[in-house]
mmCIF file of C-alpha atoms in Angstrom:
data_model
loop_
_atom_site.group_PDB
_atom_site.id
_atom_site.type_symbol
_atom_site.label_atom_id
_atom_site.label_comp_id
_atom_site.label_asym_id
_atom_site.label_seq_id
_atom_site.Cartn_x
_atom_site.Cartn_y
_atom_site.Cartn_z
ATOM 1 C CA MET I 47 -49.553 33.476 61.737
ATOM 2 C CA GLY I 48 -50.096 29.743 61.308
ATOM 3 C CA ALA I 49 -50.507 27.985 64.626
ATOM 4 C CA ARG I 50 -47.904 25.288 63.957
ATOM 5 C CA GLU I 51 -44.247 25.532 63.012
ATOM 6 C CA LEU I 52 -42.895 23.887 59.867
ATOM 7 C CA GLU I 53 -39.397 23.551 58.443
ATOM 8 C CA LEU I 54 -38.855 23.273 54.692
ATOM 9 C CA TYR I 55 -36.051 21.312 53.028
ATOM 10 C CA ILE I 56 -35.574 21.878 49.286
ATOM 11 C CA HIS I 57 -33.425 19.367 47.395
ATOM 12 C CA ILE I 58 -31.347 20.502 44.416
ATOM 13 C CA PRO I 59 -29.767 17.284 43.128
ATOM 14 C CA PHE I 60 -27.301 18.785 40.632
ATOM 15 C CA CYS I 61 -23.514 18.584 40.960
ATOM 16 C CA VAL I 62 -20.594 19.430 38.701
ATOM 17 C CA LYS I 63 -19.132 16.032 39.645
ATOM 18 C CA LYS I 64 -19.956 13.526 42.368
ATOM 19 C CA CYS I 65 -17.439 13.259 45.219
ATOM 20 C CA GLU I 66 -15.799 9.918 46.032
ATOM 21 C CA TYR I 67 -17.488 9.578 49.455
ATOM 22 C CA CYS I 68 -20.959 10.924 48.576
ATOM 23 C CA ASP I 69 -24.089 8.753 48.743
ATOM 24 C CA PHE I 70 -26.579 11.640 48.417
ATOM 25 C CA LEU I 71 -29.016 11.742 45.528
ATOM 26 C CA SER I 72 -26.985 13.936 43.166
ATOM 27 C CA PHE I 73 -25.778 13.976 39.562
ATOM 28 C CA PRO I 74 -24.599 16.351 36.796
ATOM 29 C CA ALA I 75 -27.335 17.780 34.504
ATOM 30 C CA ASP I 76 -27.553 20.200 31.586
ATOM 31 C CA GLU I 77 -29.436 23.507 31.560
ATOM 32 C CA SER I 78 -32.664 22.142 30.105
ATOM 33 C CA ALA I 79 -32.846 19.329 32.704
ATOM 34 C CA GLN I 80 -32.289 21.906 35.453
ATOM 35 C CA LYS I 81 -35.085 24.130 34.109
ATOM 36 C CA SER I 82 -37.487 21.173 33.863
ATOM 37 C CA TYR I 83 -36.647 20.190 37.433
ATOM 38 C CA VAL I 84 -37.281 23.689 38.763
ATOM 39 C CA GLN I 85 -40.681 23.778 37.010
ATOM 40 C CA ALA I 86 -41.577 20.483 38.731
ATOM 41 C CA LEU I 87 -40.363 21.854 42.061
ATOM 42 C CA LEU I 88 -42.465 25.022 41.654
ATOM 43 C CA ARG I 89 -45.567 22.870 41.133
ATOM 44 C CA GLU I 90 -44.766 20.827 44.242
ATOM 45 C CA ILE I 91 -44.191 23.980 46.337
ATOM 46 C CA ALA I 92 -47.521 25.488 45.199
ATOM 47 C CA TYR I 93 -49.366 22.212 45.920
ATOM 48 C CA TYR I 94 -48.063 21.883 49.492
ATOM 49 C CA GLY I 95 -48.448 25.593 50.179
ATOM 50 C CA GLU I 96 -52.228 25.111 49.903
ATOM 51 C CA LYS I 97 -52.169 21.982 52.073
ATOM 52 C CA CYS I 98 -50.041 23.613 54.793
ATOM 53 C CA SER I 99 -51.915 26.883 55.302
ATOM 54 C CA ALA I 100 -52.178 26.181 59.055
ATOM 55 C CA TYR I 101 -48.378 26.281 59.414
ATOM 56 C CA THR I 102 -45.778 29.037 59.724
ATOM 57 C CA VAL I 103 -42.450 28.222 58.058
ATOM 58 C CA THR I 104 -39.643 28.985 60.534
ATOM 59 C CA SER I 105 -36.669 27.713 58.540
ATOM 60 C CA ILE I 106 -35.795 26.868 54.942
ATOM 61 C CA TYR I 107 -32.760 24.789 53.993
ATOM 62 C CA VAL I 108 -31.677 24.426 50.366
ATOM 63 C CA GLY I 109 -29.424 21.365 50.148
ATOM 64 C CA GLY I 110 -28.125 18.946 47.556
ATOM 65 C CA GLY I 111 -26.163 18.101 45.470
ATOM 66 C CA THR I 112 -24.692 21.521 44.994
ATOM 67 C CA PRO I 113 -27.500 24.101 45.123
ATOM 68 C CA SER I 114 -25.050 26.886 44.231
ATOM 69 C CA TRP I 115 -24.470 25.174 40.854
ATOM 70 C CA LEU I 116 -28.043 26.119 39.903
ATOM 71 C CA ASP I 117 -28.511 29.318 37.901
ATOM 72 C CA GLU I 118 -29.367 32.177 40.278
ATOM 73 C CA ALA I 119 -32.481 33.150 38.280
ATOM 74 C CA LEU I 120 -33.865 29.621 38.852
ATOM 75 C CA MET I 121 -33.016 29.817 42.562
ATOM 76 C CA ALA I 122 -34.875 33.142 42.721
ATOM 77 C CA GLN I 123 -37.959 31.504 41.154
ATOM 78 C CA ILE I 124 -37.897 28.742 43.782
ATOM 79 C CA LEU I 125 -37.754 31.088 46.779
ATOM 80 C CA LYS I 126 -40.295 33.455 45.260
ATOM 81 C CA GLU I 127 -42.733 30.529 44.942
ATOM 82 C CA VAL I 128 -42.057 29.518 48.569
ATOM 83 C CA SER I 129 -42.888 33.068 49.752
ATOM 84 C CA ALA I 130 -46.030 33.164 47.604
ATOM 85 C CA SER I 131 -47.267 29.701 48.664
ATOM 86 C CA PHE I 132 -46.334 29.447 52.350
ATOM 87 C CA LEU I 133 -46.660 31.708 55.352
ATOM 88 C CA VAL I 134 -42.953 32.334 56.055
ATOM 89 C CA SER I 135 -41.956 33.924 59.354
ATOM 90 C CA PRO I 136 -40.112 37.252 58.877
ATOM 91 C CA GLN I 137 -37.449 35.835 61.256
ATOM 92 C CA ALA I 138 -37.054 32.556 59.307
ATOM 93 C CA GLU I 139 -33.533 31.174 58.935
ATOM 94 C CA VAL I 140 -32.930 30.590 55.203
ATOM 95 C CA SER I 141 -29.786 28.546 54.413
ATOM 96 C CA ILE I 142 -28.172 27.438 51.166
ATOM 97 C CA GLU I 143 -25.284 25.005 50.665
ATOM 98 C CA CYS I 144 -22.507 26.359 48.435
ATOM 99 C CA ASN I 145 -19.429 24.706 47.023
ATOM 100 C CA PRO I 146 -16.319 26.742 46.218
ATOM 101 C CA GLY I 147 -15.864 27.216 42.493
ATOM 102 C CA THR I 148 -19.628 27.273 41.790
ATOM 103 C CA VAL I 149 -20.555 30.688 43.230
ATOM 104 C CA THR I 150 -20.026 34.148 41.755
ATOM 105 C CA ASN I 151 -20.453 37.635 43.194
ATOM 106 C CA ARG I 152 -23.646 37.901 41.177
ATOM 107 C CA LYS I 153 -25.039 34.705 42.746
ATOM 108 C CA PHE I 154 -24.338 35.951 46.264
ATOM 109 C CA ALA I 155 -25.959 39.312 45.467
ATOM 110 C CA VAL I 156 -29.098 37.529 44.192
ATOM 111 C CA TYR I 157 -29.119 35.242 47.271
ATOM 112 C CA ARG I 158 -29.222 38.338 49.489
ATOM 113 C CA GLN I 159 -32.068 39.850 47.456
ATOM 114 C CA ILE I 160 -34.222 36.719 47.641
ATOM 115 C CA GLY I 161 -34.005 36.406 51.424
ATOM 116 C CA ILE I 162 -31.221 33.843 51.962
ATOM 117 C CA ASN I 163 -29.520 34.809 55.227
ATOM 118 C CA ARG I 164 -27.251 31.843 55.995
ATOM 119 C CA ILE I 165 -24.502 30.394 53.784
ATOM 120 C CA SER I 166 -23.006 26.919 54.305
ATOM 121 C CA ILE I 167 -19.711 26.395 52.448
ATOM 122 C CA GLY I 168 -18.364 22.881 51.871
ATOM 123 C CA LEU I 169 -14.607 23.187 52.396
ATOM 124 C CA GLN I 170 -13.962 19.679 53.884
ATOM 125 C CA SER I 171 -10.175 20.219 54.087
ATOM 126 C CA ALA I 172 -7.519 22.919 53.609
ATOM 127 C CA ASP I 173 -5.046 20.251 52.466
ATOM 128 C CA GLU I 174 -4.874 19.993 48.656
ATOM 129 C CA LYS I 175 -3.978 16.267 48.751
ATOM 130 C CA GLU I 176 -7.002 15.518 50.952
ATOM 131 C CA LEU I 177 -9.273 17.563 48.663
ATOM 132 C CA GLN I 178 -8.098 15.569 45.629
ATOM 133 C CA LEU I 179 -8.545 12.295 47.486
ATOM 134 C CA LEU I 180 -12.153 13.279 48.296
ATOM 135 C CA GLY I 181 -12.794 14.106 44.635
ATOM 136 C CA ARG I 182 -13.645 17.750 45.417
ATOM 137 C CA ILE I 183 -13.598 20.080 42.401
ATOM 138 C CA HIS I 184 -12.154 23.062 44.286
ATOM 139 C CA THR I 185 -8.822 24.183 45.708
ATOM 140 C CA PHE I 186 -8.321 25.842 49.080
ATOM 141 C CA GLU I 187 -7.650 29.101 47.215
ATOM 142 C CA GLN I 188 -11.106 28.901 45.617
ATOM 143 C CA PHE I 189 -12.661 28.345 49.046
ATOM 144 C CA LEU I 190 -10.994 31.534 50.347
ATOM 145 C CA LYS I 191 -12.318 33.451 47.344
ATOM 146 C CA THR I 192 -15.861 32.108 47.878
ATOM 147 C CA TYR I 193 -15.763 32.922 51.597
ATOM 148 C CA GLY I 194 -14.523 36.457 50.833
ATOM 149 C CA MET I 195 -17.327 37.023 48.303
ATOM 150 C CA ALA I 196 -19.958 35.886 50.826
ATOM 151 C CA ARG I 197 -18.636 38.434 53.345
ATOM 152 C CA GLN I 198 -18.428 41.213 50.721
ATOM 153 C CA ASN I 199 -22.074 40.611 49.895
ATOM 154 C CA GLY I 200 -23.085 41.177 53.500
ATOM 155 C CA PHE I 201 -23.577 37.622 54.776
ATOM 156 C CA ASP I 202 -23.001 37.573 58.529
ATOM 157 C CA ASN I 203 -24.041 33.974 59.219
ATOM 158 C CA ILE I 204 -21.637 31.568 57.507
ATOM 159 C CA ASN I 205 -21.012 27.885 58.219
ATOM 160 C CA VAL I 206 -17.917 26.014 57.048
ATOM 161 C CA ASP I 207 -18.025 22.202 56.692
ATOM 162 C CA ILE I 208 -14.884 20.230 57.562
ATOM 163 C CA MET I 209 -14.345 16.462 57.515
ATOM 164 C CA SER I 210 -12.271 14.401 59.930
ATOM 165 C CA GLY I 211 -11.219 10.757 59.878
ATOM 166 C CA LEU I 212 -10.130 10.869 56.215
ATOM 167 C CA PRO I 213 -7.787 8.229 54.751
ATOM 168 C CA GLY I 214 -4.225 9.283 55.582
ATOM 169 C CA GLN I 215 -5.394 12.280 57.632
ATOM 170 C CA THR I 216 -3.328 13.101 60.719
ATOM 171 C CA GLU I 217 -3.989 15.263 63.753
ATOM 172 C CA GLN I 218 -1.505 17.745 62.243
ATOM 173 C CA SER I 219 -3.341 18.069 58.914
ATOM 174 C CA LEU I 220 -6.691 18.471 60.709
ATOM 175 C CA GLN I 221 -5.122 21.079 63.018
ATOM 176 C CA LYS I 222 -3.879 23.008 59.972
ATOM 177 C CA THR I 223 -7.380 22.987 58.409
ATOM 178 C CA LEU I 224 -9.001 24.103 61.678
ATOM 179 C CA SER I 225 -6.398 26.857 62.185
ATOM 180 C CA VAL I 226 -6.901 28.460 58.777
ATOM 181 C CA VAL I 227 -10.697 28.278 59.091
ATOM 182 C CA LEU I 228 -10.651 29.773 62.598
ATOM 183 C CA ARG I 229 -8.645 32.742 61.308
ATOM 184 C CA LEU I 230 -11.631 33.568 59.065
ATOM 185 C CA LYS I 231 -13.995 33.679 62.081
ATOM 186 C CA PRO I 232 -17.083 31.989 60.565
ATOM 187 C CA GLU I 233 -20.155 32.034 62.819
ATOM 188 C CA HIS I 234 -20.609 28.253 62.606
ATOM 189 C CA ILE I 235 -18.338 25.271 61.962
ATOM 190 C CA CYS I 236 -19.476 21.706 61.302
ATOM 191 C CA VAL I 237 -16.771 19.059 61.761
ATOM 192 C CA TYR I 238 -18.180 15.677 60.852
ATOM 193 C CA SER I 239 -16.495 12.301 60.658
ATOM 194 C CA LEU I 240 -16.201 10.483 57.362
ATOM 195 C CA ILE I 241 -18.623 7.569 57.068
ATOM 196 C CA ILE I 242 -17.812 4.959 54.424
ATOM 197 C CA GLU I 243 -21.184 4.572 52.681
ATOM 198 C CA GLU I 244 -22.116 1.571 50.554
ATOM 199 C CA GLY I 245 -22.401 2.292 46.839
ATOM 200 C CA THR I 246 -19.651 4.943 46.780
ATOM 201 C CA PRO I 247 -16.111 4.678 45.297
ATOM 202 C CA PHE I 248 -14.807 5.077 48.874
ATOM 203 C CA TYR I 249 -16.739 1.976 49.905
ATOM 204 C CA ASP I 250 -14.989 -0.103 47.235
ATOM 205 C CA LYS I 251 -11.601 1.227 48.342
ATOM 206 C CA TYR I 252 -11.932 1.295 52.119
ATOM 207 C CA LYS I 253 -14.733 -1.057 53.196
ATOM 208 C CA PHE I 254 -12.423 -3.607 54.867
ATOM 209 C CA ASP I 255 -10.479 -0.851 56.593
ATOM 210 C CA ALA I 256 -13.754 0.611 57.871
ATOM 211 C CA ILE I 257 -14.710 -2.772 59.367
ATOM 212 C CA ARG I 258 -11.292 -3.007 61.065
ATOM 213 C CA GLN I 259 -11.675 0.557 62.350
ATOM 214 C CA ALA I 260 -15.118 -0.145 63.833
ATOM 215 C CA ALA I 261 -13.746 -3.276 65.522
ATOM 216 C CA GLY I 262 -10.887 -1.257 67.079
ATOM 217 C CA MET I 263 -8.281 -3.175 65.032
ATOM 218 C CA GLN I 264 -5.182 -1.924 63.205
ATOM 219 C CA THR I 265 -6.142 -0.046 60.019
ATOM 220 C CA THR I 266 -4.037 0.498 56.901
ATOM 221 C CA GLU I 267 -5.326 3.804 55.480
ATOM 222 C CA LEU I 268 -8.150 5.087 57.670
ATOM 223 C CA PRO I 269 -7.186 6.595 61.050
ATOM 224 C CA GLN I 270 -7.544 4.203 63.967
ATOM 225 C CA GLU I 271 -10.357 4.578 66.477
ATOM 226 C CA GLU I 272 -8.156 6.226 69.140
ATOM 227 C CA GLU I 273 -6.770 8.669 66.525
ATOM 228 C CA ILE I 274 -10.342 9.669 65.653
ATOM 229 C CA CYS I 275 -11.050 10.274 69.363
ATOM 230 C CA ARG I 276 -7.924 12.461 69.545
ATOM 231 C CA MET I 277 -9.087 14.380 66.450
ATOM 232 C CA LEU I 278 -12.494 14.960 68.086
ATOM 233 C CA SER I 279 -10.800 16.135 71.266
ATOM 234 C CA LEU I 280 -8.446 18.460 69.334
ATOM 235 C CA THR I 281 -11.438 19.922 67.458
ATOM 236 C CA GLY I 282 -13.326 20.611 70.686
ATOM 237 C CA GLN I 283 -10.300 22.232 72.328
ATOM 238 C CA MET I 284 -9.376 24.475 69.380
ATOM 239 C CA LEU I 285 -12.917 25.657 68.747
ATOM 240 C CA GLY I 286 -13.814 26.004 72.430
ATOM 241 C CA ALA I 287 -10.751 28.191 73.038
ATOM 242 C CA LEU I 288 -12.073 30.693 70.487
ATOM 243 C CA GLY I 289 -15.582 30.904 71.863
ATOM 244 C CA TYR I 290 -17.369 28.322 69.728
ATOM 245 C CA GLU I 291 -19.949 26.375 71.664
ATOM 246 C CA GLN I 292 -20.427 22.712 70.807
ATOM 247 C CA TYR I 293 -24.207 22.338 70.709
ATOM 248 C CA GLU I 294 -24.313 18.982 68.909
ATOM 249 C CA ILE I 295 -21.845 16.127 68.330
ATOM 250 C CA SER I 296 -20.525 17.631 65.035
ATOM 251 C CA ASN I 297 -21.644 21.262 65.296
ATOM 252 C CA PHE I 298 -20.043 24.334 66.853
ATOM 253 C CA ALA I 299 -21.359 27.889 66.813
ATOM 254 C CA LYS I 300 -20.698 31.334 68.194
ATOM 255 C CA LYS I 301 -23.392 32.461 70.621
ATOM 256 C CA GLY I 302 -26.738 32.886 68.850
ATOM 257 C CA TYR I 303 -25.641 31.171 65.610
ATOM 258 C CA ALA I 304 -26.587 27.519 66.183
ATOM 259 C CA CYS I 305 -28.377 26.214 63.059
ATOM 260 C CA ARG I 306 -32.084 26.463 63.898
ATOM 261 C CA HIS I 307 -33.081 24.204 61.004
ATOM 262 C CA ASN I 308 -30.903 21.317 62.233
ATOM 263 C CA ILE I 309 -32.053 21.794 65.831
ATOM 264 C CA GLY I 310 -35.590 21.341 64.492
ATOM 265 C CA TYR I 311 -34.585 17.928 63.067
ATOM 266 C CA TRP I 312 -33.037 16.827 66.358
ATOM 267 C CA GLN I 313 -36.099 17.989 68.281
ATOM 268 C CA ARG I 314 -38.382 16.133 65.853
ATOM 269 C CA LYS I 315 -40.308 19.176 64.634
ATOM 270 C CA ASP I 316 -42.462 18.721 61.538
ATOM 271 C CA TYR I 317 -40.488 19.234 58.342
ATOM 272 C CA LEU I 318 -41.499 19.012 54.708
ATOM 273 C CA GLY I 319 -39.012 17.837 52.085
ATOM 274 C CA LEU I 320 -39.531 19.154 48.547
ATOM 275 C CA GLY I 321 -37.877 17.788 45.431
ATOM 276 C CA ILE I 322 -36.579 14.451 44.211
ATOM 277 C CA GLY I 323 -35.820 11.963 47.010
ATOM 278 C CA ALA I 324 -36.562 14.511 49.772
ATOM 279 C CA ALA I 325 -37.690 13.188 53.160
ATOM 280 C CA SER I 326 -40.441 14.606 55.390
ATOM 281 C CA LEU I 327 -41.756 14.051 58.899
ATOM 282 C CA MET I 328 -45.363 15.206 59.262
ATOM 283 C CA ASP I 329 -47.527 14.219 62.251
ATOM 284 C CA ASN I 330 -45.216 11.279 62.994
ATOM 285 C CA ILE I 331 -45.465 9.937 59.444
ATOM 286 C CA ARG I 332 -42.176 9.664 57.555
ATOM 287 C CA TYR I 333 -42.281 10.216 53.816
ATOM 288 C CA ALA I 334 -39.719 9.993 51.036
ATOM 289 C CA ASN I 335 -40.221 11.396 47.557
ATOM 290 C CA LEU I 336 -39.625 9.505 44.315
ATOM 291 C CA LYS I 337 -35.934 9.094 43.466
ATOM 292 C CA ASP I 338 -36.159 8.651 39.708
ATOM 293 C CA PHE I 339 -35.598 12.037 38.038
ATOM 294 C CA TYR I 340 -37.846 11.502 35.018
ATOM 295 C CA VAL I 341 -40.629 9.798 36.993
ATOM 296 C CA TYR I 342 -40.598 12.748 39.441
ATOM 297 C CA LEU I 343 -40.828 15.230 36.508
ATOM 298 C CA GLU I 344 -43.734 13.284 34.985
ATOM 299 C CA GLU I 345 -45.694 12.821 38.237
ATOM 300 C CA SER I 346 -45.295 16.489 39.184
ATOM 301 C CA LYS I 347 -47.373 17.502 36.147
ATOM 302 C CA ALA I 348 -50.533 16.452 38.034
ATOM 303 C CA ILE I 349 -49.903 16.215 41.777
ATOM 304 C CA LYS I 350 -52.774 14.508 43.537
ATOM 305 C CA GLU I 351 -53.707 12.921 46.820
ATOM 306 C CA SER I 352 -53.019 9.237 46.999
ATOM 307 C CA VAL I 353 -52.281 6.539 49.572
ATOM 308 C CA ARG I 354 -49.125 4.557 50.308
ATOM 309 C CA GLN I 355 -48.969 1.299 52.164
ATOM 310 C CA ASP I 356 -47.204 1.579 55.512
ATOM 311 C CA GLU I 357 -43.964 -0.425 55.253
ATOM 312 C CA GLN I 358 -44.474 -1.834 58.768
ATOM 313 C CA SER I 359 -48.197 -2.341 59.399
ATOM 314 C CA GLY I 360 -49.501 -2.592 55.837
ATOM 315 C CA CYS I 361 -52.123 0.099 56.634
ATOM 316 C CA GLU I 362 -52.850 2.752 54.041
ATOM 317 C CA LEU I 363 -51.448 6.195 54.809
ATOM 318 C CA PRO I 364 -52.371 9.572 53.282
ATOM 319 C CA ALA I 365 -49.769 10.518 50.662
ATOM 320 C CA THR I 366 -49.411 11.952 47.150
ATOM 321 C CA ASN I 367 -48.307 10.502 43.832
ATOM 322 C CA LEU I 368 -44.854 12.096 44.444
ATOM 323 C CA HIS I 369 -44.228 9.836 47.448
ATOM 324 C CA ALA I 370 -42.301 6.588 47.054
ATOM 325 C CA PHE I 371 -42.486 5.683 50.737
ATOM 326 C CA ALA I 372 -44.598 6.334 53.831
ATOM 327 C CA GLU I 373 -44.320 4.953 57.342
ATOM 328 C CA LYS I 374 -46.316 5.800 60.452
ATOM 329 C CA LEU I 375 -43.831 5.817 63.299
ATOM 330 C CA SER I 376 -44.880 3.499 66.116
ATOM 331 C CA ARG I 377 -44.769 4.805 69.673
ATOM 332 C CA LYS I 378 -41.634 2.688 70.165
ATOM 333 C CA ALA I 379 -39.937 4.219 67.081
ATOM 334 C CA GLN I 380 -40.900 7.727 68.251
ATOM 335 C CA MET I 381 -39.313 7.078 71.645
ATOM 336 C CA GLU I 382 -36.129 5.740 70.025
ATOM 337 C CA GLU I 383 -35.885 8.774 67.749
ATOM 338 C CA PHE I 384 -36.552 11.122 70.655
ATOM 339 C CA MET I 385 -33.507 9.637 72.434
ATOM 340 C CA PHE I 386 -31.171 9.161 69.414
ATOM 341 C CA LEU I 387 -31.720 12.652 68.037
ATOM 342 C CA GLY I 388 -32.104 14.515 71.320
ATOM 343 C CA LEU I 389 -28.930 13.052 72.806
ATOM 344 C CA ARG I 390 -26.901 14.221 69.794
ATOM 345 C CA MET I 391 -27.289 17.726 71.228
ATOM 346 C CA THR I 392 -24.928 18.648 74.052
ATOM 347 C CA GLU I 393 -27.796 19.911 76.221
ATOM 348 C CA GLY I 394 -29.436 16.514 75.730
ATOM 349 C CA ILE I 395 -33.090 15.944 76.500
ATOM 350 C CA ARG I 396 -35.470 17.171 79.172
ATOM 351 C CA ARG I 397 -37.185 14.483 81.185
ATOM 352 C CA ASP I 398 -40.376 16.584 81.242
ATOM 353 C CA ASP I 399 -40.422 16.698 77.438
ATOM 354 C CA PHE I 400 -40.262 12.903 77.270
ATOM 355 C CA GLU I 401 -43.099 12.523 79.784
ATOM 356 C CA GLN I 402 -45.176 15.151 77.990
ATOM 357 C CA ALA I 403 -44.664 13.444 74.614
ATOM 358 C CA PHE I 404 -45.297 9.869 75.748
ATOM 359 C CA GLY I 405 -47.272 10.086 79.000
ATOM 360 C CA VAL I 406 -44.735 8.027 80.984
ATOM 361 C CA PRO I 407 -41.596 9.003 82.927
ATOM 362 C CA ILE I 408 -38.380 8.310 81.024
ATOM 363 C CA GLU I 409 -37.245 5.767 83.659
ATOM 364 C CA GLY I 410 -40.449 3.834 83.028
ATOM 365 C CA VAL I 411 -39.039 2.986 79.595
ATOM 366 C CA TYR I 412 -35.276 3.432 79.800
ATOM 367 C CA GLN I 413 -34.303 2.707 83.408
ATOM 368 C CA GLU I 414 -31.721 0.007 82.564
ATOM 369 C CA PRO I 415 -29.797 1.767 79.732
ATOM 370 C CA ILE I 416 -29.718 5.041 81.712
ATOM 371 C CA LYS I 417 -28.354 3.228 84.792
ATOM 372 C CA GLN I 418 -25.726 1.380 82.704
ATOM 373 C CA LEU I 419 -24.532 4.480 80.819
ATOM 374 C CA LEU I 420 -24.386 6.536 84.040
ATOM 375 C CA GLU I 421 -22.176 3.835 85.588
ATOM 376 C CA GLU I 422 -19.954 3.762 82.475
ATOM 377 C CA GLY I 423 -19.500 7.540 82.665
ATOM 378 C CA LEU I 424 -21.120 8.091 79.270
ATOM 379 C CA LEU I 425 -24.261 9.861 80.514
ATOM 380 C CA LEU I 426 -25.067 12.550 83.069
ATOM 381 C CA LYS I 427 -28.286 13.641 84.803
ATOM 382 C CA LYS I 428 -28.593 17.277 85.851
ATOM 383 C CA GLU I 429 -31.405 19.785 86.469
ATOM 384 C CA GLY I 430 -34.084 17.636 84.849
ATOM 385 C CA ARG I 431 -31.913 16.886 81.788
ATOM 386 C CA ILE I 432 -30.065 13.815 80.544
ATOM 387 C CA PHE I 433 -27.055 14.294 78.257
ATOM 388 C CA LEU I 434 -23.951 12.509 76.970
ATOM 389 C CA THR I 435 -20.599 13.213 78.631
ATOM 390 C CA LYS I 436 -17.537 14.093 76.501
ATOM 391 C CA LYS I 437 -16.604 10.398 76.603
ATOM 392 C CA GLY I 438 -20.188 9.485 75.605
ATOM 393 C CA GLN I 439 -20.034 11.817 72.609
ATOM 394 C CA ASP I 440 -16.757 10.233 71.460
ATOM 395 C CA ILE I 441 -18.425 6.819 71.337
ATOM 396 C CA SER I 442 -21.942 8.082 70.644
ATOM 397 C CA ASN I 443 -22.840 5.177 68.329
ATOM 398 C CA TYR I 444 -22.349 2.738 71.210
ATOM 399 C CA ALA I 445 -24.133 4.963 73.754
ATOM 400 C CA LEU I 446 -27.130 5.704 71.516
ATOM 401 C CA SER I 447 -27.529 2.052 70.511
ATOM 402 C CA LYS I 448 -28.532 1.343 74.126
ATOM 403 C CA PHE I 449 -31.815 3.214 73.520
ATOM 404 C CA LEU I 450 -33.053 0.761 70.899
ATOM 405 C CA LEU I 451 -36.181 -0.891 72.262
ATOM 406 C CA THR I 452 -36.317 -4.592 71.458
#
């Protein structure tokens, strides 16, 4: 086994149609463009497999876009190349994102054969009006069909994505969505709040409302700040009552089903992003791949070592011709990330881990913000750990901003 752990993220950028709120790198594409992309991806996988022979892959996450839109034979080629190129742990968690209306029984059967063992289904809402507003291509009925097919094909680790804080959404409509999903007993539920991202149709429609919401003012279409807090509280109560454990601000799981891949992100493990626009963190260097589809296809024909100028220091960093960006994280940035990401998890961070990583006690760096947040009831210290309280999670953006080092 390789001495070090590595997580793989594989980006499939294709979608049937882009949703109104989405700012991910995704777009529709015909069959020949998809085949060309997969060929490029196979070359990238083979290249990094050689470079990463000292690692054992402990999780693989296929995201997008809509990975389930890709032909299953192409998906099989991708995972076969991963197994041939990397040392993959037999216990690796292998997830794929699926959208209702894009998966067939045949696709699920192939997913099982090629080693995928975790399915993440993007429902977002059980309310048809809310689905249309979001620009989703599926109905709730199609979601039920997709979920049923996943179960019939033997998948016993399923996540369902739900969104809260939608324009016009009420506690009642969220409660209805949560109720119908809970009846299905998925192993994992992710309930994340809508963020109005620049460059999306939602930004054009709701940007002023989003500013009012953030300022705690009266909104016209988006739920007000206190309504969002009530929605978060309702979510926690409903899921907690049925044995789901909240292990991160937006994520709930039955015992033993927390998403290991995401926990790796929050614990700052090394991860390698493959495909157009994919991000990586390797030895405290952040990378991002090229975002232009045709440039990525062209460059992948001869992948070679290269250098990229560090955005901050101007130093040259080891990279490849597929990288658009590289940045060596300063000690300060590493500390900030350690706090931001670690405190997203309900168990928070261990003081020993901080000291081990940075050679100083946590109070040596963060005495003031810890003291302030403890006094405000947003943070707790217990058994060598520091974690956000329920109140701290509700206003996590404020709490986490205190750990920015000026």
